[in-house]
Amino acid sequence: MTPDLAVRLGPLALPNPVMLASGTCGYGLEMAPHGDLSALGAVVVKGLSLLPSPGNPPPRIVETPSGMLNSIGLENVGLAAFLAEKLPKLRRLGARVVVNFYGGCRADYRELAARLDGAEGVHALEMNISCPNVKLGGLQLGQDPREAHRVVAAVRRATRLPLLVKLTPNVTDVRVIARAAADAGADALTLINTLQGMAIDVETRRPALARTVGGLSGPAIRPVAVRMVWQVRQALPIPIVGCGGVWTARDAIEFLLAGATAVQLGSVNFTHPGRWVEVVAGIGEYLRRHGVARAADLVGKLEPWA
Amino acid sequence: MLLTARSLRVLSSDFRLLDLGWPAGEPDPAPGQFVMVRTREGTDPLWRRPFGVHDFRRGRGGAVLSLLFQVVGPTTRELAACGKGAVVDVLGPHGRGFTLEAPEHWLVAGGRGLAPLYYLARLARRAGRPCRVFLGGREAGHVLRVPELERRGCAVEVSTEDGSRGRRGRVTELLERGLARASRRRRAGILVSACGPHGMLAAVASVCAAAGVRARVSVDPLMACGRGLCLGCTVRAGEGYRLACQHGPVFDAAELSWEAP
């Protein structure tokens, strides 16, 4: 039996549940030497803003136990350069493209969504209302359910593309924001963005990052991400994309069982750039071994303790 | 790709030289390029570690990549335990390296900063270019590979901060004195290439700018991926930032901003 790996995130159909997370795979093109991009579920490109952004001052990254902190600050080439230079090449590679984007205000989000709506080769959008490393937009929107509802609703009106909303874990109850985004018209939720963290160089007595606080990612945050996926799955019927420290196929399956329909690989791309190929194969192997016909049949199939 | 250890040499109490077999069909690294190395499964450490290509040779027994490193953390401790036949996971070569076009090469290395400069020195000598090497370190054990450099025809000057070998003081003082003695005409043909701590590179940039000599420096910020994915290894250049892994690690010294980090 060859298991069927195809899944659906609302209107977005994917050949398998493995995506590459925004900010960890460049504009997708950088990953082409490491595998056939058309064999991926989708690539989520680096978060775009209307204008190019230089990002934050260095130092921007530091390694932590089984994790990393970053304060890149959403450096990107801007919408126009992406559409003119990056997207045509991605189309030729056969990748399913999800464009992550962010704005400094609601009007920015709306304009980005509207302009991406007509771009050939964009399969879906992922709104970032959850970056801890920028002054405007980002985290504030993602922590306030009313603001989150307003900005998601504005984007929903501006685009017919499948719409994912990426949520922050830096809240007391992620279900409140999840519900606001779902009510405003999101087709799926990506859980989670980075956790706020901090590290200190004890020799210099300085923060390890120039901006002092950054976003923690990697396997260190996986239990938090799995818990949040499971909580939202219990509360809402909306499809979820699990993201946070997936290192192996086993980790991806953990997210599927918790209730994610798909997963995104993030920090692992830095250490193992071709890992997605193994994760796709590993999910298939698991399904075969457990006699499960479809990846979609695994979603949320957590066995509760009696 | 998986490389097999050919030999491991102890250079001093905390420096080692590891030779790895380089697969047939892979391109030759250029001097100044680096590879990303991982020594174990698991997620701690999470990242690969970047190592400058110390030397690269093709011979009858195949090609060999040499890494020179100081034993400082888990990855280098494990590299230091690599016996013949051990397997090391390597990606690369990455980055933009040094150039060889100058009539005369002067190299400035601080401690393990010699790592990417030795290959440059060897190729410069092979091309018949005069090569002068200034080696600095905290102590005598940090001054490496002097006989090999001299054997290849490099003029070597040494300084240590504690005076245990060569002149007492900083290696940039040797450079400054050397440049002061060189005629204006000779200085026009010198290209200084440097690798070492940030403060040393800033001093090289300043000394060379004052002397009107071109300088190239190899920088070493923290790096998660080495391939332009994480955007973490930025260095300041004028009003903007440059990525050490993609635009460097070798930059014109005049291109970078040298204010305290």
Coordinates of C-alpha atoms in Angstrom, one line a residue:
Chain A
M1 CA 0.0 0.0 0.0
T2 CA 1.3 3.4 -0.9
P3 CA -0.1 5.9 1.5
D4 CA -1.7 9.1 0.3
L5 CA 0.3 12.0 1.7
A6 CA -1.9 14.8 0.2
V7 CA -3.6 17.2 2.7
R8 CA -5.8 20.3 2.4
L9 CA -5.5 23.5 4.3
G10 CA -9.0 24.8 3.5
P11 CA -8.8 25.7 -0.2
L12 CA -5.1 25.0 -0.4
A13 CA -4.2 21.5 -1.6
L14 CA -0.8 20.1 -0.8
P15 CA 0.8 16.9 -2.2
N16 CA 2.2 16.2 1.3
P17 CA 2.1 17.9 4.7
V18 CA 5.7 19.2 4.7
M19 CA 6.4 22.9 4.3
L20 CA 9.5 25.1 4.8
A21 CA 9.0 27.8 7.4
S22 CA 9.3 31.5 6.5
G23 CA 12.7 33.0 7.4
T24 CA 14.5 29.7 7.2
C25 CA 14.6 29.0 3.5
G26 CA 15.3 32.3 1.9
Y27 CA 13.1 32.9 -1.0
G28 CA 12.9 29.2 -1.7
L29 CA 15.5 29.3 -4.5
E30 CA 18.3 28.9 -2.0
M31 CA 16.9 25.4 -1.2
A32 CA 16.8 24.1 -4.8
P33 CA 20.2 22.5 -4.6
H34 CA 19.1 20.3 -1.7
G35 CA 16.0 18.7 -3.3
D36 CA 13.2 18.9 -5.8
L37 CA 11.1 21.8 -4.7
S38 CA 8.1 20.4 -6.5
A39 CA 8.2 17.4 -4.1
L40 CA 7.6 19.7 -1.1
G41 CA 4.2 20.5 0.3
A42 CA 5.0 24.2 0.0
V43 CA 7.8 26.7 0.5
V44 CA 6.9 29.7 2.7
V45 CA 9.2 32.5 1.6
K46 CA 10.9 35.1 3.7
G47 CA 8.5 37.6 5.2
L48 CA 7.9 40.4 2.8
S49 CA 7.2 44.1 3.5
L50 CA 6.0 46.7 1.0
L51 CA 9.5 48.3 0.9
P52 CA 12.8 46.5 1.3
S53 CA 13.9 46.3 5.0
P54 CA 17.5 46.2 6.2
G55 CA 16.7 44.4 9.4
N56 CA 18.2 44.8 12.8
P57 CA 21.8 45.6 13.8
P58 CA 24.2 42.7 14.6
P59 CA 24.6 40.6 16.6
R60 CA 21.4 39.0 15.5
I61 CA 21.7 35.4 16.4
V62 CA 22.9 33.2 19.3
E63 CA 22.8 29.5 20.0
T64 CA 21.0 28.2 23.1
P65 CA 20.4 24.7 24.3
S66 CA 18.8 22.8 21.4
G67 CA 17.6 26.2 20.1
M68 CA 18.5 29.6 18.8
L69 CA 17.6 33.2 19.5
N70 CA 17.3 35.6 16.6
S71 CA 16.5 39.2 16.1
I72 CA 16.9 39.4 12.4
G73 CA 14.1 42.0 12.2
L74 CA 12.4 40.7 9.0
E75 CA 15.2 41.8 6.6
N76 CA 13.8 41.3 3.1
V77 CA 14.0 42.6 -0.5
G78 CA 10.5 44.1 -0.5
L79 CA 7.5 43.1 -2.5
A80 CA 8.5 44.6 -5.9
A81 CA 11.9 42.8 -6.0
F82 CA 10.3 39.5 -4.9
L83 CA 7.7 39.7 -7.7
A84 CA 10.2 40.7 -10.4
E85 CA 13.2 38.6 -9.5
K86 CA 12.4 35.7 -7.2
L87 CA 8.9 34.5 -8.0
P88 CA 9.4 33.8 -11.7
K89 CA 12.3 31.5 -10.8
L90 CA 10.3 29.7 -8.2
R91 CA 7.5 29.1 -10.7
R92 CA 10.0 27.5 -13.0
L93 CA 11.1 25.2 -10.2
G94 CA 7.5 24.0 -9.7
A95 CA 7.3 25.0 -6.1
R96 CA 4.0 25.7 -4.4
V97 CA 4.6 29.1 -3.0
V98 CA 3.1 30.5 0.2
V99 CA 4.1 34.2 0.7
N100 CA 4.6 35.3 4.2
F101 CA 4.1 39.1 4.7
Y102 CA 3.9 41.7 7.4
G103 CA 3.1 45.4 7.6
G104 CA 3.5 48.3 10.0
C105 CA -0.2 49.0 10.0
R106 CA -3.5 47.6 8.7
A107 CA -3.3 49.5 5.4
D108 CA 0.2 47.9 4.7
Y109 CA -1.3 44.4 5.3
R110 CA -4.2 45.1 3.0
E111 CA -2.0 46.5 0.2
L112 CA 0.4 43.6 0.3
A113 CA -2.4 41.1 0.2
A114 CA -4.1 42.9 -2.7
R115 CA -0.9 43.1 -4.8
L116 CA 0.0 39.5 -4.1
D117 CA -3.5 38.4 -5.0
G118 CA -2.9 38.8 -8.7
A119 CA 0.6 37.4 -8.8
E120 CA 1.0 34.3 -10.9
G121 CA 2.6 31.5 -9.0
V122 CA 1.5 32.5 -5.5
H123 CA -0.6 29.7 -4.1
A124 CA -1.4 31.1 -0.7
L125 CA -0.6 33.9 1.8
E126 CA 0.7 33.6 5.3
M127 CA 0.1 36.8 7.4
N128 CA 2.7 37.4 10.1
I129 CA 1.0 39.1 13.0
S130 CA 3.5 37.6 15.4
C131 CA 7.1 38.7 14.9
P132 CA 8.8 39.8 18.2
N133 CA 11.6 41.5 16.4
V134 CA 10.0 44.5 14.7
K135 CA 8.8 47.8 16.3
L136 CA 5.6 48.2 14.3
G137 CA 2.9 45.7 13.6
G138 CA 4.0 42.1 14.5
L139 CA 3.6 41.1 18.0
Q140 CA 1.2 43.8 19.2
L141 CA -1.4 42.8 16.6
G142 CA -0.9 39.2 17.5
Q143 CA -1.5 39.7 21.2
D144 CA -4.7 41.7 21.0
P145 CA -7.7 39.7 19.7
R146 CA -9.7 42.7 18.5
E147 CA -6.7 44.1 16.6
A148 CA -6.0 40.6 15.2
H149 CA -9.6 40.3 14.1
R150 CA -9.5 43.7 12.4
V151 CA -6.3 43.1 10.4
V152 CA -7.2 39.6 9.4
A153 CA -10.6 40.7 8.2
A154 CA -9.0 43.6 6.2
V155 CA -6.7 41.1 4.5
R156 CA -9.5 38.6 3.9
R157 CA -11.4 41.3 2.0
A158 CA -8.3 42.1 0.0
T159 CA -7.5 38.6 -1.3
R160 CA -9.2 35.5 -2.6
L161 CA -6.0 33.4 -2.1
P162 CA -6.0 30.8 0.7
L163 CA -5.0 32.7 3.9
L164 CA -2.9 31.4 6.7
V165 CA -2.4 33.4 9.8
K166 CA 0.8 32.8 11.8
L167 CA 0.3 33.3 15.6
T168 CA 2.6 34.1 18.4
P169 CA 3.0 31.9 21.4
N170 CA 3.7 35.0 23.6
V171 CA 0.1 35.1 24.9
T172 CA -1.7 33.8 28.0
D173 CA -4.2 31.7 26.0
V174 CA -3.5 31.2 22.3
R175 CA -7.1 30.0 21.7
V176 CA -8.4 33.5 22.1
I177 CA -6.3 34.9 19.3
A178 CA -6.8 31.7 17.2
R179 CA -10.6 32.2 17.4
A180 CA -10.3 35.9 16.5
A181 CA -8.3 35.0 13.4
A182 CA -10.6 32.2 12.4
D183 CA -13.7 34.3 12.9
A184 CA -12.1 37.0 10.7
G185 CA -11.8 34.6 7.8
A186 CA -8.4 32.8 8.1
D187 CA -8.4 29.5 6.2
A188 CA -5.7 28.0 8.4
L189 CA -3.5 29.0 11.4
T190 CA 0.3 28.5 11.6
L191 CA 1.3 27.7 15.2
I192 CA 3.8 28.9 16.4
N193 CA 6.1 31.8 15.8
T194 CA 9.1 32.2 18.1
L195 CA 9.0 32.5 21.8
Q196 CA 10.5 35.6 23.3
G197 CA 13.8 34.9 25.0
M198 CA 17.1 36.4 26.0
A199 CA 20.7 35.3 26.5
I200 CA 23.6 37.1 28.1
D201 CA 27.3 37.0 27.4
V202 CA 28.6 36.8 31.0
E203 CA 32.2 37.7 30.0
T204 CA 31.2 41.1 28.5
R205 CA 28.0 41.3 30.7
R206 CA 26.1 42.3 27.5
P207 CA 23.0 40.8 26.1
A208 CA 24.0 38.3 23.4
L209 CA 21.7 40.1 20.9
A210 CA 22.0 43.8 20.0
R211 CA 18.3 44.2 20.6
T212 CA 18.6 42.4 23.9
V213 CA 15.5 40.2 23.4
G214 CA 14.9 37.9 20.5
G215 CA 12.8 35.0 19.3
L216 CA 13.6 31.4 20.4
S217 CA 13.2 28.6 17.9
G218 CA 14.4 25.1 17.4
P219 CA 13.7 21.8 19.2
A220 CA 13.8 23.6 22.5
I221 CA 10.3 25.1 21.8
R222 CA 8.7 21.9 20.3
P223 CA 6.8 20.9 23.4
V224 CA 5.3 24.4 23.6
A225 CA 4.3 24.3 20.0
V226 CA 2.8 20.8 20.2
R227 CA 0.8 21.9 23.3
M228 CA -0.6 25.0 21.5
V229 CA -1.5 23.0 18.4
W230 CA -3.3 20.5 20.6
Q231 CA -5.1 23.2 22.5
V232 CA -6.3 25.0 19.4
R233 CA -7.3 21.7 17.8
Q234 CA -9.6 21.0 20.8
A235 CA -11.2 24.5 20.6
L236 CA -11.6 25.1 16.8
P237 CA -12.2 23.2 13.6
I238 CA -9.8 25.3 11.5
P239 CA -6.8 23.6 9.9
I240 CA -3.5 24.1 11.7
V241 CA 0.0 24.1 10.4
G242 CA 2.4 23.0 13.2
C243 CA 5.7 24.8 13.4
G244 CA 8.4 24.7 16.1
G245 CA 11.5 22.5 16.3
V246 CA 10.6 19.8 13.8
W247 CA 13.9 18.0 13.3
T248 CA 12.8 14.5 12.1
A249 CA 9.8 12.7 10.6
R250 CA 9.0 11.6 14.2
D251 CA 8.6 15.2 15.2
A252 CA 6.4 16.0 12.3
I253 CA 4.1 13.0 13.2
E254 CA 3.9 14.3 16.7
F255 CA 2.4 17.5 15.4
L256 CA 0.0 15.7 13.1
L257 CA -1.2 13.6 16.0
A258 CA -1.7 16.7 18.1
G259 CA -4.0 18.1 15.4
A260 CA -1.8 19.8 12.8
T261 CA -2.8 19.1 9.2
A262 CA 0.7 20.1 8.0
V263 CA 4.0 21.1 9.5
Q264 CA 6.7 23.6 8.7
L265 CA 10.4 22.9 9.0
G266 CA 12.4 25.9 10.3
S267 CA 15.7 25.9 12.2
V268 CA 16.5 22.5 10.9
N269 CA 17.0 24.0 7.4
F270 CA 20.1 25.8 8.8
T271 CA 21.8 22.5 9.9
H272 CA 20.3 20.0 7.5
P273 CA 19.3 21.8 4.3
G274 CA 17.9 18.7 2.6
R275 CA 16.1 17.3 5.7
W276 CA 12.6 17.9 4.1
V277 CA 13.1 15.0 1.7
E278 CA 13.7 12.6 4.7
V279 CA 10.8 14.0 6.6
V280 CA 8.4 13.4 3.7
A281 CA 9.7 9.9 3.2
G282 CA 9.6 9.3 7.0
I283 CA 5.9 10.2 7.2
G284 CA 5.1 7.8 4.4
E285 CA 7.1 5.1 6.1
Y286 CA 5.2 5.7 9.4
L287 CA 1.8 5.5 7.6
R288 CA 2.8 2.2 5.9
R289 CA 4.1 0.8 9.2
H290 CA 0.9 1.7 11.0
G291 CA -1.5 0.8 8.2
V292 CA -2.8 4.3 7.8
A293 CA -4.0 5.0 4.3
R294 CA -3.8 8.8 4.3
A295 CA -1.8 11.4 6.1
A296 CA -5.0 13.3 6.7
D297 CA -6.3 10.3 8.7
L298 CA -3.5 10.8 11.2
V299 CA -4.5 14.4 12.0
G300 CA -5.6 14.8 15.6
K301 CA -5.5 11.0 16.2
L302 CA -4.0 11.4 19.7
E303 CA -5.0 8.5 21.9
P304 CA -6.2 10.0 25.2
W305 CA -5.3 8.3 28.5
A306 CA -8.3 6.5 29.9
Chain B
M1 CA 28.7 15.2 2.6
L2 CA 30.6 12.7 4.8
L3 CA 34.4 13.1 4.8
T4 CA 36.8 10.6 6.3
A5 CA 39.7 11.6 8.5
R6 CA 43.1 10.9 7.1
S7 CA 45.2 12.2 10.0
L8 CA 45.2 14.4 13.1
R9 CA 48.2 16.3 14.2
V10 CA 48.7 18.0 17.5
L11 CA 50.3 21.4 16.9
S12 CA 50.3 22.7 20.4
S13 CA 48.4 22.2 23.7
D14 CA 45.1 23.4 22.2
F15 CA 45.6 23.5 18.4
R16 CA 45.1 20.6 16.0
L17 CA 45.4 20.0 12.3
L18 CA 42.9 17.6 10.8
D19 CA 43.2 16.2 7.2
L20 CA 40.0 15.0 5.6
G21 CA 39.6 13.1 2.3
W22 CA 37.8 15.3 -0.2
P23 CA 35.3 13.5 -2.5
A24 CA 36.1 13.1 -6.2
G25 CA 34.0 15.4 -8.3
E26 CA 33.6 18.1 -5.7
P27 CA 35.1 21.5 -6.7
D28 CA 38.3 22.8 -5.2
P29 CA 37.8 25.3 -2.4
A30 CA 39.4 28.7 -2.9
P31 CA 41.6 30.2 -0.2
G32 CA 39.4 32.1 2.3
Q33 CA 36.3 29.9 1.7
F34 CA 34.9 27.9 4.6
V35 CA 33.1 24.7 5.3
M36 CA 30.2 24.0 7.8
V37 CA 31.0 21.1 10.1
R38 CA 29.0 18.8 12.3
T39 CA 30.4 16.0 14.4
R40 CA 27.4 14.4 16.0
E41 CA 23.7 13.6 15.7
G42 CA 21.3 15.4 18.0
T43 CA 20.5 19.0 18.5
D44 CA 23.0 20.3 21.1
P45 CA 25.0 21.9 19.6
L46 CA 22.2 22.9 17.1
W47 CA 24.3 24.5 14.5
R48 CA 27.2 23.4 12.4
R49 CA 30.4 25.3 12.9
P50 CA 32.3 27.2 10.2
F51 CA 36.0 26.4 9.6
G52 CA 38.2 28.3 7.1
V53 CA 39.9 26.0 4.6
H54 CA 43.4 25.8 6.0
D55 CA 44.8 23.9 3.1
F56 CA 43.7 21.9 0.1
R57 CA 45.8 19.5 -2.1
R58 CA 45.2 17.1 -4.9
G59 CA 47.5 14.2 -5.0
R60 CA 47.7 10.5 -6.1
G61 CA 45.7 9.4 -3.1
G62 CA 42.9 11.9 -3.9
A63 CA 42.2 15.4 -2.6
V64 CA 42.7 16.4 1.0
L65 CA 41.1 19.2 2.9
S66 CA 43.0 20.4 6.0
L67 CA 41.3 22.2 9.0
L68 CA 43.3 24.0 11.6
F69 CA 41.4 24.6 14.8
Q70 CA 41.7 25.5 18.5
V71 CA 39.9 23.2 20.9
V72 CA 37.3 25.5 22.5
G73 CA 33.9 23.8 22.5
P74 CA 32.0 20.5 21.9
T75 CA 32.5 20.4 18.1
T76 CA 36.2 21.1 18.3
R77 CA 36.7 18.7 21.2
E78 CA 35.1 16.0 19.0
L79 CA 37.2 17.0 16.0
A80 CA 40.2 16.7 18.2
A81 CA 39.2 13.1 19.0
C82 CA 38.9 12.1 15.3
G83 CA 41.2 9.2 14.7
K84 CA 42.1 8.0 11.2
G85 CA 38.9 6.8 9.5
A86 CA 36.5 8.9 11.6
V87 CA 33.7 10.4 9.6
V88 CA 32.8 14.2 9.7
D89 CA 29.7 15.7 8.2
V90 CA 30.7 18.8 6.0
L91 CA 28.8 21.2 3.8
G92 CA 30.6 23.6 1.5
P93 CA 32.8 25.2 0.4
H94 CA 30.9 28.4 1.0
G95 CA 31.6 32.1 0.7
R96 CA 34.0 34.4 -1.2
G97 CA 37.6 34.1 -0.5
F98 CA 40.9 35.9 -0.9
T99 CA 42.3 37.1 -4.2
L100 CA 45.7 36.2 -5.5
E101 CA 46.2 39.0 -8.0
A102 CA 48.6 41.2 -6.1
P103 CA 52.4 41.4 -6.9
E104 CA 53.2 41.0 -3.2
H105 CA 51.2 39.4 -0.4
W106 CA 51.5 40.3 3.3
L107 CA 49.5 38.2 5.7
V108 CA 48.5 39.1 9.2
A109 CA 47.2 36.3 11.5
G110 CA 46.1 36.4 15.1
G111 CA 46.1 33.0 16.8
R112 CA 43.7 30.7 15.0
G113 CA 43.3 33.4 12.4
L114 CA 46.1 31.6 10.6
A115 CA 43.6 29.0 9.6
P116 CA 42.4 30.5 6.3
L117 CA 45.7 32.3 5.5
Y118 CA 48.0 29.3 5.1
Y119 CA 46.4 28.1 1.9
L120 CA 46.6 31.6 0.5
A121 CA 50.3 31.8 1.4
R122 CA 51.0 28.5 -0.3
L123 CA 49.2 29.5 -3.5
A124 CA 50.8 32.9 -3.5
R125 CA 54.3 31.3 -3.2
R126 CA 53.4 28.7 -5.9
A127 CA 52.5 31.6 -8.2
G128 CA 56.0 33.1 -7.5
R129 CA 54.7 36.0 -5.5
P130 CA 56.7 37.3 -2.5
C131 CA 54.8 36.5 0.7
R132 CA 55.5 38.0 4.2
V133 CA 53.6 36.6 7.2
F134 CA 53.0 38.3 10.5
L135 CA 52.0 35.8 13.1
G136 CA 50.6 37.0 16.5
G137 CA 49.3 35.2 19.5
R138 CA 48.7 35.6 23.2
E139 CA 51.6 33.1 23.9
A140 CA 54.1 30.9 22.1
G141 CA 51.6 28.0 21.8
H142 CA 49.3 30.2 19.7
V143 CA 52.0 30.8 17.0
L144 CA 51.6 28.1 14.5
R145 CA 53.2 26.5 11.5
V146 CA 56.2 28.8 11.3
P147 CA 58.6 26.1 9.8
E148 CA 56.2 25.1 7.1
L149 CA 55.6 28.8 6.1
E150 CA 59.4 29.4 6.0
R151 CA 60.0 26.2 4.0
R152 CA 57.7 27.5 1.4
G153 CA 59.7 30.7 1.1
C154 CA 57.5 33.0 3.3
A155 CA 59.3 35.6 5.4
V156 CA 57.8 35.2 8.9
E157 CA 57.8 37.6 11.8
V158 CA 56.3 36.7 15.1
S159 CA 55.0 38.5 18.1
T160 CA 53.3 37.4 21.3
E161 CA 51.4 39.4 23.9
D162 CA 53.3 37.8 26.8
G163 CA 56.7 37.9 25.0
S164 CA 57.2 34.1 25.1
R165 CA 58.0 34.0 21.4
G166 CA 59.1 36.7 19.0
R167 CA 58.6 40.4 19.9
R168 CA 56.4 41.3 22.8
G169 CA 53.4 43.2 21.7
R170 CA 50.6 43.1 19.1
V171 CA 51.0 41.7 15.6
T172 CA 49.7 44.9 14.1
E173 CA 52.7 46.7 15.4
L174 CA 54.9 44.4 13.3
L175 CA 52.8 45.2 10.3
E176 CA 52.9 48.9 10.9
R177 CA 56.7 48.9 11.2
G178 CA 57.0 46.8 8.1
L179 CA 54.9 49.2 6.1
A180 CA 56.7 52.2 7.4
R181 CA 60.0 50.7 6.1
A182 CA 58.6 49.9 2.7
S183 CA 58.9 52.5 -0.1
R184 CA 55.8 54.2 -1.5
R185 CA 56.3 52.3 -4.7
R186 CA 56.5 48.9 -3.0
R187 CA 53.5 49.6 -0.9
A188 CA 51.4 50.1 -4.1
G189 CA 52.0 46.5 -4.9
I190 CA 51.3 45.0 -1.5
L191 CA 48.0 43.4 -0.7
V192 CA 47.5 42.8 3.1
S193 CA 45.2 39.8 3.9
A194 CA 44.2 39.3 7.6
C195 CA 42.3 37.1 9.9
G196 CA 42.0 37.3 13.6
P197 CA 39.9 38.9 16.4
H198 CA 37.8 41.9 15.6
G199 CA 40.1 44.3 17.4
M200 CA 43.1 43.1 15.4
L201 CA 41.2 43.4 12.1
A202 CA 40.1 46.9 13.0
A203 CA 43.8 47.8 13.7
V204 CA 44.9 46.2 10.3
A205 CA 42.2 48.3 8.6
S206 CA 43.5 51.5 10.3
V207 CA 47.2 50.8 9.7
C208 CA 46.7 49.9 6.1
A209 CA 44.4 52.9 5.4
A210 CA 47.0 55.2 6.9
A211 CA 49.8 53.7 4.8
G212 CA 47.7 53.7 1.6
V213 CA 47.9 49.9 1.3
R214 CA 45.0 47.7 0.2
A215 CA 43.8 45.3 2.9
R216 CA 41.3 42.3 2.8
V217 CA 40.0 40.8 6.0
S218 CA 38.3 37.5 6.8
V219 CA 35.6 38.1 9.5
D220 CA 34.1 35.5 11.8
P221 CA 30.7 36.4 13.3
L222 CA 28.3 33.7 14.6
M223 CA 26.8 31.8 11.8
A224 CA 23.8 29.4 11.9
C225 CA 23.6 28.2 8.2
G226 CA 26.6 29.5 6.2
R227 CA 24.4 29.8 3.1
G228 CA 22.4 33.1 3.4
L229 CA 19.3 31.5 4.9
C230 CA 19.3 32.7 8.5
L231 CA 20.6 36.3 7.8
G232 CA 22.3 36.1 11.2
C233 CA 26.0 36.7 10.3
T234 CA 25.6 40.3 9.3
V235 CA 28.5 42.8 9.5
R236 CA 28.3 46.5 9.3
A237 CA 29.4 48.0 5.9
G238 CA 28.9 51.7 5.5
E239 CA 25.3 52.5 6.0
G240 CA 24.1 48.9 5.6
Y241 CA 24.8 45.3 6.4
R242 CA 26.6 42.5 4.5
L243 CA 26.3 38.8 5.1
A244 CA 29.6 37.2 6.1
C245 CA 28.6 33.9 4.6
Q246 CA 27.6 35.1 1.2
H247 CA 29.3 38.5 0.6
G248 CA 32.3 37.4 2.6
P249 CA 33.8 36.1 4.8
V250 CA 36.6 38.1 3.0
F251 CA 35.9 41.8 2.6
D252 CA 37.9 44.8 1.6
A253 CA 38.8 46.3 4.9
A254 CA 37.7 49.7 3.7
E255 CA 34.2 48.4 2.9
L256 CA 33.4 47.5 6.6
S257 CA 32.6 49.8 9.5
W258 CA 35.1 49.3 12.3
E259 CA 33.4 51.0 15.3
A260 CA 33.2 48.9 18.4
P261 CA 30.5 46.2 18.1

